Coordinates of C-alpha atoms and ligand atoms in Angstrom, one line a residue:
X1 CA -68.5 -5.8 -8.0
X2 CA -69.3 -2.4 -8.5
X3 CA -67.2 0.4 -6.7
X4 CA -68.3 3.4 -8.3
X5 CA -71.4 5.2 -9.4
X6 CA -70.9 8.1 -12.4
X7 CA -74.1 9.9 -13.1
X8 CA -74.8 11.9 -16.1
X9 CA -76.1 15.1 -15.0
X10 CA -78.7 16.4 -17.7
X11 CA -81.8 14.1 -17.9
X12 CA -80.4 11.8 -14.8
X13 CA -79.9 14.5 -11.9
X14 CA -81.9 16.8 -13.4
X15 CA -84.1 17.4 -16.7
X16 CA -83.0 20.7 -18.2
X17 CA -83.7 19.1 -21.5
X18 CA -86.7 21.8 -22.7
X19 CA -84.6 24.5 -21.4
X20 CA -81.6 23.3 -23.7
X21 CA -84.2 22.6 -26.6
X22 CA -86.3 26.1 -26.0
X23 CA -82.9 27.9 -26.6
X24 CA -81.5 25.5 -29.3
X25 CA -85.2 26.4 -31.0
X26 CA -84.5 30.5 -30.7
X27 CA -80.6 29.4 -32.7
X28 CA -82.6 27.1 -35.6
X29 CA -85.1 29.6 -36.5
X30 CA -82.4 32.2 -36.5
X31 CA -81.0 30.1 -39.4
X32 CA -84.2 29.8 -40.9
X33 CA -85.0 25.6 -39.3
X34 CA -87.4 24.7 -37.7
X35 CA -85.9 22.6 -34.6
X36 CA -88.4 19.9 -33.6
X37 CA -88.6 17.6 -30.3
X38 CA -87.5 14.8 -32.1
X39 CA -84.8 16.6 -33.3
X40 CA -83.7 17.5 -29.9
X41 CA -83.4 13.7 -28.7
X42 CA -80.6 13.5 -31.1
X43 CA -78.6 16.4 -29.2
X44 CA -78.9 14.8 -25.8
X45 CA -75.4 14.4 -24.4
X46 CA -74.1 15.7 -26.7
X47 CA -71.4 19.6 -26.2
X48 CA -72.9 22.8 -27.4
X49 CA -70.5 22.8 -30.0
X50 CA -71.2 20.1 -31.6
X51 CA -75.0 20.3 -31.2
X52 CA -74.9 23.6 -33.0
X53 CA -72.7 22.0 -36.0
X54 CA -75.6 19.3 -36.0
X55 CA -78.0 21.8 -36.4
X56 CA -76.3 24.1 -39.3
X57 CA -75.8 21.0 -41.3
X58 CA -79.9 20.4 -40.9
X59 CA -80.9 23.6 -42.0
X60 CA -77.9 23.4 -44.7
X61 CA -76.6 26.7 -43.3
X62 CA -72.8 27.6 -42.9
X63 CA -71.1 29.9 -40.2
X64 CA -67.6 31.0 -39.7
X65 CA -66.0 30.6 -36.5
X66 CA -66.6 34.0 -35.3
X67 CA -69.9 33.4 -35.8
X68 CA -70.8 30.3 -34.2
X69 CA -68.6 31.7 -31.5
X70 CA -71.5 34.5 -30.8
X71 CA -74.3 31.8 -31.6
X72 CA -72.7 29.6 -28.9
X73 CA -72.7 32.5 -26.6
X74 CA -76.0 33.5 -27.3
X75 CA -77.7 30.0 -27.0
X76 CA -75.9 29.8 -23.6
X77 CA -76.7 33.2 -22.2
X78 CA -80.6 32.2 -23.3
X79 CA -80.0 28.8 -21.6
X80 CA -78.5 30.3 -18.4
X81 CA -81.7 32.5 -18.4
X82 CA -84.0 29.6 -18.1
X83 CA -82.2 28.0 -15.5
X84 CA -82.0 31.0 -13.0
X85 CA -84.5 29.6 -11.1
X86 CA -83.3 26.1 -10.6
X87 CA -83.4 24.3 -7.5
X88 CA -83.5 21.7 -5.2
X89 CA -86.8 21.4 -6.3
X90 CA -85.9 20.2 -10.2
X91 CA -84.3 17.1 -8.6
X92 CA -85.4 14.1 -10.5
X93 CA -87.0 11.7 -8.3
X94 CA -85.2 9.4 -6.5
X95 CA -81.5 11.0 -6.8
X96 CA -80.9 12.4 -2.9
X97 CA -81.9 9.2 -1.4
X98 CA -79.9 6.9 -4.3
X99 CA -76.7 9.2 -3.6
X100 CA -77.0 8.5 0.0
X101 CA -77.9 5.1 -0.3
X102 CA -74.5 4.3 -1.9
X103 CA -72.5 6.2 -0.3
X104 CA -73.2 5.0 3.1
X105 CA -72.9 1.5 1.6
X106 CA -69.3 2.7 0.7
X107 CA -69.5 3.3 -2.9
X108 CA -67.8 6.3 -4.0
X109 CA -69.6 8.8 -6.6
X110 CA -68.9 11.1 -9.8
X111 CA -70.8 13.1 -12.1
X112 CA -69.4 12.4 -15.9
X113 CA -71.4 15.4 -17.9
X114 CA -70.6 16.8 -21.5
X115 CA -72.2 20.3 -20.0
X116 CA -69.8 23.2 -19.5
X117 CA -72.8 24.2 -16.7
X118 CA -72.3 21.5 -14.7
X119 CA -71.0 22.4 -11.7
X120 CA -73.0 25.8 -11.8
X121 CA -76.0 23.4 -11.8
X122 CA -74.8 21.1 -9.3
X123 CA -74.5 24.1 -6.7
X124 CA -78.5 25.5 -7.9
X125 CA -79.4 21.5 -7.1
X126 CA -77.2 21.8 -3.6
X127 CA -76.1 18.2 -5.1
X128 CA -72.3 19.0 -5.5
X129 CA -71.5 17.4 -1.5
X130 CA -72.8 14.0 -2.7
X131 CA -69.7 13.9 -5.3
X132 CA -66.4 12.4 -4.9
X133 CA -65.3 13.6 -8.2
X134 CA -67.2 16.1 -11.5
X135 CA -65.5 16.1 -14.8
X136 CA -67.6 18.2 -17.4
X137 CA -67.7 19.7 -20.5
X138 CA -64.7 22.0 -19.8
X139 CA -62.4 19.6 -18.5
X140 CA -62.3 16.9 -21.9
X141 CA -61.1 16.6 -25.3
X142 CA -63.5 14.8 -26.9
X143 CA -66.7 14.7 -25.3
X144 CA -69.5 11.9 -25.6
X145 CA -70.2 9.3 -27.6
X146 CA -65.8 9.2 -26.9
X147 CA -65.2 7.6 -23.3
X148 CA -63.2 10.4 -21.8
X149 CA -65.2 12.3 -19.5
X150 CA -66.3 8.3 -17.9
X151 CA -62.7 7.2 -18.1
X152 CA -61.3 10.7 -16.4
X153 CA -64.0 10.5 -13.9
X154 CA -62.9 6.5 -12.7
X155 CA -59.3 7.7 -12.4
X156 CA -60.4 10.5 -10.2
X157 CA -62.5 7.7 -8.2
X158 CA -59.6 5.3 -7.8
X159 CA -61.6 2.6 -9.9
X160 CA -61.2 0.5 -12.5
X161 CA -63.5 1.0 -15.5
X162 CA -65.0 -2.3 -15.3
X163 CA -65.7 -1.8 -11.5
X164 CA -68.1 1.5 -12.3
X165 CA -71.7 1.8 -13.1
X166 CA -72.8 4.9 -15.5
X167 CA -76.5 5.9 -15.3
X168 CA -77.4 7.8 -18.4
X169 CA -80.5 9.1 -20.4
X170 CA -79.2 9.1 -23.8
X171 CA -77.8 7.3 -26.7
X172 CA -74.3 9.1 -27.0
X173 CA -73.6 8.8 -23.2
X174 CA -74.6 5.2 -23.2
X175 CA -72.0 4.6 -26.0
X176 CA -69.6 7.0 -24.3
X177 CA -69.7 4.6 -21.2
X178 CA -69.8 1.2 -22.9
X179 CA -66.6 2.3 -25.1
X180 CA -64.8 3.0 -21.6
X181 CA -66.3 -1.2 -20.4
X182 CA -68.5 0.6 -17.9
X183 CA -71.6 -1.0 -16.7
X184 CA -74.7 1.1 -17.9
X185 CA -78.2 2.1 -16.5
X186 CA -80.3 3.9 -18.5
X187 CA -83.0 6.0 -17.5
X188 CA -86.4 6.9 -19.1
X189 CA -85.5 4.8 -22.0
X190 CA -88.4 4.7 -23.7
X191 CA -87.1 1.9 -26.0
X192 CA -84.1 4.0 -26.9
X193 CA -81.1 3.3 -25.1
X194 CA -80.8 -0.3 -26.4
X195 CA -76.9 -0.7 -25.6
X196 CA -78.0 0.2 -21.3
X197 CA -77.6 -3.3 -19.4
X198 CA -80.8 -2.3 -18.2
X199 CA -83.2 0.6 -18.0
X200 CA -85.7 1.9 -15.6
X201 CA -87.8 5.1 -15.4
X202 CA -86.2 7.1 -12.7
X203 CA -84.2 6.0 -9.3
X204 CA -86.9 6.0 -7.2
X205 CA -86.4 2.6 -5.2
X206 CA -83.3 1.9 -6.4
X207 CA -80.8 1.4 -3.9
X208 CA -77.3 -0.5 -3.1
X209 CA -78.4 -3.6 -3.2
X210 CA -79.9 -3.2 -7.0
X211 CA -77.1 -2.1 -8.2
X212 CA -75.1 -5.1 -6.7
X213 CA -77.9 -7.3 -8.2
X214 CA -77.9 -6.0 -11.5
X215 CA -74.6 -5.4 -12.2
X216 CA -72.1 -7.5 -10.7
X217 CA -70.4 -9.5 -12.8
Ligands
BG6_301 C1 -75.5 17.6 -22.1 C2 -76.9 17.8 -22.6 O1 -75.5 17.1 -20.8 O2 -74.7 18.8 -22.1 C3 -76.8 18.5 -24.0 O3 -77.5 16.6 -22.7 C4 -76.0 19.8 -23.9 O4 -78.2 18.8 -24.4 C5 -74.6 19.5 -23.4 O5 -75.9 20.4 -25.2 C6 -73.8 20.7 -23.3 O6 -74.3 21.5 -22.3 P1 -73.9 23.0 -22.0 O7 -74.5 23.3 -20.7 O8 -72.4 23.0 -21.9 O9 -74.4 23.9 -23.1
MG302 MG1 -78.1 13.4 -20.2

């Protein structure tokens, strides 16, 4: 039965996606490559750090420390830019009434996010009350596709692994989870996400008793 909900935050609560892959493009063509879309669905979920590594070993370009430090903290101070104007309006559909949903069913909730923005973005969505527990970016080792932030977040819950449901949007996350014996829902899919249990488009209509449907084993 499941006891807990831990939701992704990038792509599930919210889609700052194009404002991660707008600043990720201004980094690339800095070191002369040209950053795609496609090339961005591989850095979903995954920490600035290592996105940034991804991306110097595409365009075959090397950095010291000191600077990727600076391009770190200039792709985040672009990033933080874009996302001034965030609000509850850039809620992805379905998420408010899901959250409350649950929690009046007596499911307790997490967010389990590989951003170091996370709770900064939680506050600009007015979403941190819904939360029993947020670990993010700053508060793991490893971050996804390694279990940590899922398996930090169910010991803040109280819950067994097994008894938690992850809803994610992308491939590291959904490994991340499964590597922890979480139960996963993907969302927006689109044929990717092929280790979910199940995928759907968004929350909208989804509610306690899917989840207890679905995932109950
Ligand atoms: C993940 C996003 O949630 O967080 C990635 O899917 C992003 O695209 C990562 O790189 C780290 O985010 P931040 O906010 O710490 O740069
Ligand atoms: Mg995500």
């Amino acid at each position: 039965m499941i006891q807990g909900v831990i939701f992704d935050l990038d792509g599930v609560l919210t889609d700052t996606a194009v404002y991660h892959y707008q600043s990720w493009r201004n980094i690339a063509s800095g070191v002369g490559f040209d950053l795609t879309e496609s090339h961005n669905e591989q850095l979903k979920g995954v920490s600035r750090a290592e996105s940034l590594d991804i991306i110097l070993n595409w365009a075959g370009a090397e950095r010291s420390v000191e600077e990727k430090a600076l391009l770190l903290t200039e792709k985040n101070n672009h990033y933080l830019t874009l996302i001034a104007s965030l609000s509850t309006a850039d809620i992805l559909p379905g998420v408010v009434d899901f959250l409350s949903n649950i929690r009046s069913g007596g499911l307790k909730t997490a967010v389990g996010s590989s951003s170091k923005n996370a709770v900064f973005i939680l506050d600009k969505l007015q979403l941190t009350g819904y939360f029993d527990a947020i670990v993010d970016g700053n508060m793991v080792k490893q971050t996804k596709p390694d279990p940590e932030v899922f398996v930090n977040a169910a010991q803040l819950l109280g819950l067994p692994t097994q008894n938690c449901l992850v809803i994610e949007d992308a491939d590291a996350g959904v490994t991340a989870a499964r590597a922890a014996g979480m139960h996963v829902l993907g969302i927006n899919g689109h044929g990717q996400l092929q280790d979910a249990d199940l995928c759907v488009e968004n929350l909208h209509n989804i509610d306690l008793q899917f989840v207890q449907t679905h995932f109950s084993s």
